[in-house]
């Protein structure tokens, strides 16, 4: 399989699903639906949604049924970016080269659009067509993963650690929570809904944890490259952020990425050929920074 | 029954439950849990949680089991107040005489504490001990009620209508959505989990819609009284808000409250003695402004 083709095909399918599931822009009250859609459709690789699909399909689930929970995961990601960019948090005027939500609309609407995307993600999850016990399990996994013991926790510690001395456990906490928790939740949700066993869910959790951390280290490496080219974002320029390359150096960080990818692959070594996309995605993440 | 005693007893029970269910203040990352607790325990009558209990008990449900979903409703209410008070939205430095969350902590932490309370409410709901089909139904009701077709929708239209000409349909939309939707969801959730029939859920929805609107009109009347005593909040002073008394006049607004309470009572006239607290709460809301 060609991983680039796979990712671009899946991205299109997910974008179509997101457009289908989100309230239309003309629905009343119009401005909030426009702001939600602006936040969701301002780019992005849809990697979290793709991971949910790939994990679900790896254990025998059907793409068509997995698209709704995959969309919910992507809405949660979009909400987190909108709130991260707010003046009170990262204060970033641009995201992926476009004005961030609060610049395009205003701060009030960006706060509410984030709130609305999080809320709508849970609404979408309540309407998925799966056995109720599985749906509830997924609710629990996701709401835990994006709360204060997961994504929000990572964000809080990230904010608190700005301009402080480097500290390895804190750096690991931030990376595994701020980015890792939602990635883990996505693969676990896919596995649960796809009909995976407890053992498979456990293996995919390991897979998710490793690629999640690798993904973030690669992001740090890419940011460093961009920084050299003078392309840093405002929040990266103003704030001294804790990063892997800053703590471990570039070479050691790259080695760590490779190790994490190997561990991710090892976690799913007993899966059959249906897990091929998961393997390719792991490799893709590992090679993204080079 | 003595309604004041009933409300104060139930409030204490709910406060104890909230303290039990919320992450402890010392749990890592500490500051976010402190901010969440500050937002939740800065006063409030717990009327939404009490309504969930009363509706659930009216159809045969047990208080002990209803406390967890009732707490979730109250966390959602607390999140909405924290975000409403933010500088970008209502810009209120005080709530119930205490510094609002962003003044006590900071804006970033208030945004994240609101996000975290909403997220944690859904986590709590995922852990309630009810048949999975009922739990999912409640998820759907609540996530719809607090989204852009409910509470957030009301908030958006409220912001958009500031300093504009009075317009009755807009005023009704704001009141039924910003305050009414969550109150309705609370009584419906209680009814569903308490084992109510479809017919009973429908009746309680009517009850909720009427007391929800009455509650908001009374709030407008009380605000007007406070305004005369020079006790207005910053957001009320700076912004020209659309209110019932401003549109209909004080006497007509009071009459409307009485009519709404009568309709609420009529909606549950076929309920037995277990619905007595619901009846008394309706009367209490009607008389609160006098």
CSV table of C-alpha atoms in Angstrom, one decimal, chain B residues 3-238:
chain,number,residue,atom,x,y,z
B,3,UNK,CA,-40.2,24.0,50.5
B,4,UNK,CA,-37.4,26.1,52.0
B,5,UNK,CA,-36.3,23.2,54.2
B,6,UNK,CA,-36.6,20.8,51.3
B,7,UNK,CA,-34.4,23.0,49.1
B,8,UNK,CA,-31.8,23.5,51.8
B,9,UNK,CA,-31.6,19.8,52.6
B,10,UNK,CA,-31.3,18.8,49.0
B,11,UNK,CA,-28.7,21.5,48.4
B,12,UNK,CA,-26.5,20.1,51.2
B,13,UNK,CA,-26.9,16.6,49.8
B,14,UNK,CA,-25.8,17.8,46.3
B,15,UNK,CA,-22.9,19.8,47.7
B,16,UNK,CA,-21.7,16.7,49.4
B,17,UNK,CA,-22.0,14.7,46.2
B,18,UNK,CA,-20.2,17.3,44.2
B,19,UNK,CA,-17.3,17.3,46.7
B,20,UNK,CA,-17.3,13.5,46.5
B,21,UNK,CA,-17.3,13.2,42.7
B,22,UNK,CA,-15.0,16.1,41.7
B,23,UNK,CA,-11.3,15.5,41.6
B,24,UNK,CA,-9.7,16.5,44.9
B,25,UNK,CA,-8.0,19.9,45.0
B,26,UNK,CA,-4.6,18.3,45.7
B,27,UNK,CA,-4.7,16.0,42.7
B,28,UNK,CA,-2.1,16.8,39.9
B,29,UNK,CA,-2.3,19.2,38.1
B,30,UNK,CA,-3.5,21.0,41.2
B,31,UNK,CA,-4.3,24.4,39.9
B,32,UNK,CA,-7.0,23.2,37.5
B,33,UNK,CA,-8.7,21.1,40.1
B,34,UNK,CA,-8.6,24.1,42.5
B,35,UNK,CA,-10.1,26.3,39.7
B,36,UNK,CA,-12.9,23.8,38.9
B,37,UNK,CA,-13.8,23.5,42.6
B,38,UNK,CA,-13.7,27.3,43.0
B,39,UNK,CA,-16.2,27.6,40.2
B,40,UNK,CA,-18.5,24.9,41.5
B,41,UNK,CA,-18.4,25.9,45.2
B,42,UNK,CA,-18.8,29.6,44.9
B,43,UNK,CA,-22.4,29.5,45.9
B,44,UNK,CA,-25.5,28.7,43.9
B,45,UNK,CA,-28.9,27.1,44.9
B,46,UNK,CA,-28.3,23.9,42.9
B,47,UNK,CA,-31.8,24.2,41.5
B,48,UNK,CA,-30.9,22.3,38.3
B,49,UNK,CA,-29.6,19.3,40.3
B,50,UNK,CA,-32.5,19.4,42.7
B,51,UNK,CA,-34.9,19.4,39.7
B,52,UNK,CA,-33.2,16.3,38.4
B,53,UNK,CA,-33.6,14.6,41.7
B,54,UNK,CA,-37.2,15.7,42.2
B,55,UNK,CA,-38.2,14.6,38.6
B,56,UNK,CA,-36.5,11.3,39.1
B,57,UNK,CA,-38.1,10.7,42.5
B,58,UNK,CA,-41.5,11.8,41.1
B,59,UNK,CA,-41.5,8.8,38.8
B,60,UNK,CA,-40.1,6.3,41.3
B,61,UNK,CA,-36.3,6.8,41.0
B,62,UNK,CA,-34.0,6.7,44.0
B,63,UNK,CA,-32.1,9.8,45.2
B,64,UNK,CA,-28.9,7.9,45.9
B,65,UNK,CA,-28.6,6.7,42.3
B,66,UNK,CA,-29.7,10.1,40.9
B,67,UNK,CA,-27.0,12.0,42.7
B,68,UNK,CA,-24.3,11.3,40.1
B,69,UNK,CA,-26.3,12.6,37.0
B,70,UNK,CA,-27.5,15.5,39.2
B,71,UNK,CA,-23.9,16.4,39.9
B,72,UNK,CA,-23.1,16.3,36.2
B,73,UNK,CA,-25.9,18.8,35.5
B,74,UNK,CA,-24.5,21.1,38.1
B,75,UNK,CA,-21.0,20.9,36.7
B,76,UNK,CA,-22.3,21.9,33.3
B,77,UNK,CA,-24.1,24.9,34.9
B,78,UNK,CA,-20.8,25.9,36.6
B,79,UNK,CA,-18.9,25.6,33.4
B,80,UNK,CA,-21.3,27.9,31.6
B,81,UNK,CA,-21.1,30.5,34.4
B,82,UNK,CA,-17.2,30.5,34.3
B,83,UNK,CA,-17.2,31.0,30.6
B,84,UNK,CA,-20.0,33.6,30.7
B,85,UNK,CA,-18.0,35.7,33.1
B,86,UNK,CA,-14.8,35.8,30.9
B,87,UNK,CA,-13.6,39.2,29.8
B,88,UNK,CA,-14.4,38.4,26.2
B,89,UNK,CA,-18.0,37.5,27.0
B,90,UNK,CA,-19.8,39.2,29.9
B,91,UNK,CA,-16.6,40.6,31.5
B,92,UNK,CA,-17.9,40.2,35.1
B,93,UNK,CA,-15.3,40.4,37.8
B,94,UNK,CA,-17.6,39.2,40.5
B,95,UNK,CA,-20.1,36.4,40.8
B,96,UNK,CA,-22.3,36.1,43.9
B,97,UNK,CA,-20.1,38.6,45.6
B,98,UNK,CA,-16.8,36.7,45.1
B,99,UNK,CA,-14.1,37.2,42.4
B,100,UNK,CA,-15.1,35.3,39.3
B,101,UNK,CA,-12.9,32.4,38.3
B,102,UNK,CA,-10.7,34.4,35.9
B,103,UNK,CA,-10.1,37.0,38.6
B,104,UNK,CA,-9.2,34.5,41.3
B,105,UNK,CA,-7.0,32.5,39.0
B,106,UNK,CA,-6.4,33.8,35.5
B,107,UNK,CA,-8.1,33.8,32.1
B,108,UNK,CA,-6.3,30.8,30.8
B,109,UNK,CA,-7.2,28.7,33.8
B,110,UNK,CA,-10.8,29.9,33.8
B,111,UNK,CA,-11.2,28.8,30.1
B,112,UNK,CA,-9.6,25.5,30.9
B,113,UNK,CA,-11.6,25.0,34.1
B,114,UNK,CA,-14.8,25.5,32.2
B,115,UNK,CA,-13.7,23.1,29.5
B,116,UNK,CA,-12.7,20.6,32.2
B,117,UNK,CA,-16.0,20.9,34.1
B,118,UNK,CA,-18.0,20.2,30.9
B,119,UNK,CA,-15.7,17.3,30.0
B,120,UNK,CA,-15.9,15.9,33.6
B,121,UNK,CA,-19.7,16.1,33.5
B,122,UNK,CA,-19.7,13.8,30.5
B,123,UNK,CA,-17.2,11.5,32.2
B,124,UNK,CA,-19.4,11.3,35.3
B,125,UNK,CA,-22.4,10.5,33.1
B,126,UNK,CA,-20.5,7.7,31.5
B,127,UNK,CA,-20.1,6.1,34.9
B,128,UNK,CA,-23.7,6.2,36.2
B,129,UNK,CA,-25.2,2.9,37.2
B,130,UNK,CA,-28.2,2.7,34.9
B,131,UNK,CA,-29.2,0.5,32.0
B,132,UNK,CA,-26.9,1.5,29.1
B,133,UNK,CA,-29.8,2.5,26.8
B,134,UNK,CA,-31.1,5.0,29.4
B,135,UNK,CA,-27.6,6.4,30.0
B,136,UNK,CA,-27.2,7.0,26.2
B,137,UNK,CA,-30.6,8.6,26.0
B,138,UNK,CA,-29.5,11.0,28.8
B,139,UNK,CA,-26.2,11.7,27.0
B,140,UNK,CA,-28.1,12.6,23.9
B,141,UNK,CA,-30.7,14.8,25.8
B,142,UNK,CA,-28.0,16.7,27.7
B,143,UNK,CA,-25.4,17.2,24.9
B,144,UNK,CA,-28.2,18.5,22.6
B,145,UNK,CA,-29.6,20.8,25.3
B,146,UNK,CA,-26.3,22.5,26.1
B,147,UNK,CA,-25.1,22.8,22.4
B,148,UNK,CA,-25.8,25.3,19.7
B,149,UNK,CA,-29.4,24.4,19.5
B,150,UNK,CA,-29.8,24.9,23.2
B,151,UNK,CA,-27.7,26.7,25.8
B,152,UNK,CA,-24.8,27.8,23.7
B,153,UNK,CA,-27.2,29.0,21.0
B,154,UNK,CA,-29.0,31.1,23.6
B,155,UNK,CA,-25.7,32.6,24.7
B,156,UNK,CA,-24.6,33.4,21.1
B,157,UNK,CA,-27.9,35.2,20.3
B,158,UNK,CA,-27.7,37.0,23.7
B,159,UNK,CA,-24.3,38.3,22.7
B,160,UNK,CA,-25.4,39.2,19.2
B,161,UNK,CA,-28.4,41.1,20.4
B,162,UNK,CA,-26.6,43.4,22.8
B,163,UNK,CA,-27.3,47.0,22.1
B,164,UNK,CA,-29.8,46.2,19.4
B,165,UNK,CA,-33.5,47.1,19.2
B,166,UNK,CA,-35.9,45.1,21.3
B,167,UNK,CA,-37.3,42.2,19.5
B,168,UNK,CA,-39.7,39.7,21.2
B,169,UNK,CA,-39.0,36.5,19.3
B,170,UNK,CA,-35.2,37.0,19.9
B,171,UNK,CA,-35.9,37.6,23.6
B,172,UNK,CA,-37.9,34.4,23.8
B,173,UNK,CA,-35.3,32.5,22.0
B,174,UNK,CA,-32.6,33.7,24.4
B,175,UNK,CA,-34.6,32.9,27.5
B,176,UNK,CA,-35.8,29.4,26.4
B,177,UNK,CA,-32.3,28.4,25.2
B,178,UNK,CA,-29.8,30.1,27.5
B,179,UNK,CA,-31.6,29.1,30.7
B,180,UNK,CA,-34.5,26.9,29.7
B,181,UNK,CA,-32.7,24.2,27.8
B,182,UNK,CA,-30.6,23.0,30.7
B,183,UNK,CA,-33.5,23.1,33.2
B,184,UNK,CA,-35.6,21.0,30.7
B,185,UNK,CA,-32.7,18.6,30.2
B,186,UNK,CA,-32.4,18.2,34.0
B,187,UNK,CA,-36.0,17.2,34.6
B,188,UNK,CA,-36.0,15.0,31.5
B,189,UNK,CA,-32.8,13.2,32.5
B,190,UNK,CA,-34.3,12.6,36.0
B,191,UNK,CA,-37.5,11.2,34.5
B,192,UNK,CA,-35.7,8.9,32.1
B,193,UNK,CA,-33.3,7.6,34.7
B,194,UNK,CA,-36.0,7.3,37.3
B,195,UNK,CA,-37.9,5.0,35.0
B,196,UNK,CA,-40.5,7.4,33.8
B,197,UNK,CA,-42.7,6.5,30.7
B,198,UNK,CA,-42.5,8.4,27.5
B,199,UNK,CA,-45.7,10.2,28.4
B,200,UNK,CA,-44.2,11.3,31.8
B,201,UNK,CA,-41.0,12.5,30.1
B,202,UNK,CA,-43.1,14.5,27.7
B,203,UNK,CA,-45.1,16.0,30.6
B,204,UNK,CA,-42.0,16.8,32.5
B,205,UNK,CA,-40.5,18.5,29.4
B,206,UNK,CA,-43.5,20.8,29.4
B,207,UNK,CA,-43.1,21.4,33.1
B,208,UNK,CA,-39.4,22.1,32.6
B,209,UNK,CA,-40.0,24.5,29.7
B,210,UNK,CA,-42.5,26.5,31.7
B,211,UNK,CA,-40.6,26.8,34.9
B,212,UNK,CA,-37.4,27.5,32.9
B,213,UNK,CA,-38.9,30.5,31.3
B,214,UNK,CA,-40.6,31.6,34.5
B,215,UNK,CA,-37.2,31.3,36.3
B,216,UNK,CA,-35.6,33.6,33.8
B,217,UNK,CA,-38.4,36.2,33.8
B,218,UNK,CA,-38.2,36.3,37.6
B,219,UNK,CA,-34.4,36.7,37.3
B,220,UNK,CA,-35.0,39.7,35.0
B,221,UNK,CA,-37.4,41.1,37.6
B,222,UNK,CA,-35.0,40.6,40.4
B,223,UNK,CA,-32.2,42.2,38.4
B,224,UNK,CA,-34.4,45.2,37.8
B,225,UNK,CA,-35.0,45.5,41.6
B,226,UNK,CA,-31.3,45.2,42.2
B,227,UNK,CA,-30.6,47.8,39.6
B,228,UNK,CA,-32.8,50.2,41.5
B,229,UNK,CA,-30.8,49.5,44.6
B,230,UNK,CA,-27.6,50.2,42.7
B,231,UNK,CA,-26.5,46.5,42.9
B,232,UNK,CA,-26.1,45.8,39.2
B,233,UNK,CA,-23.3,43.7,37.9
B,234,UNK,CA,-20.8,45.1,35.5
B,235,UNK,CA,-22.2,43.3,32.5
B,236,UNK,CA,-25.7,44.6,33.3
B,237,UNK,CA,-24.5,48.2,33.6
B,238,UNK,CA,-22.4,48.3,30.5
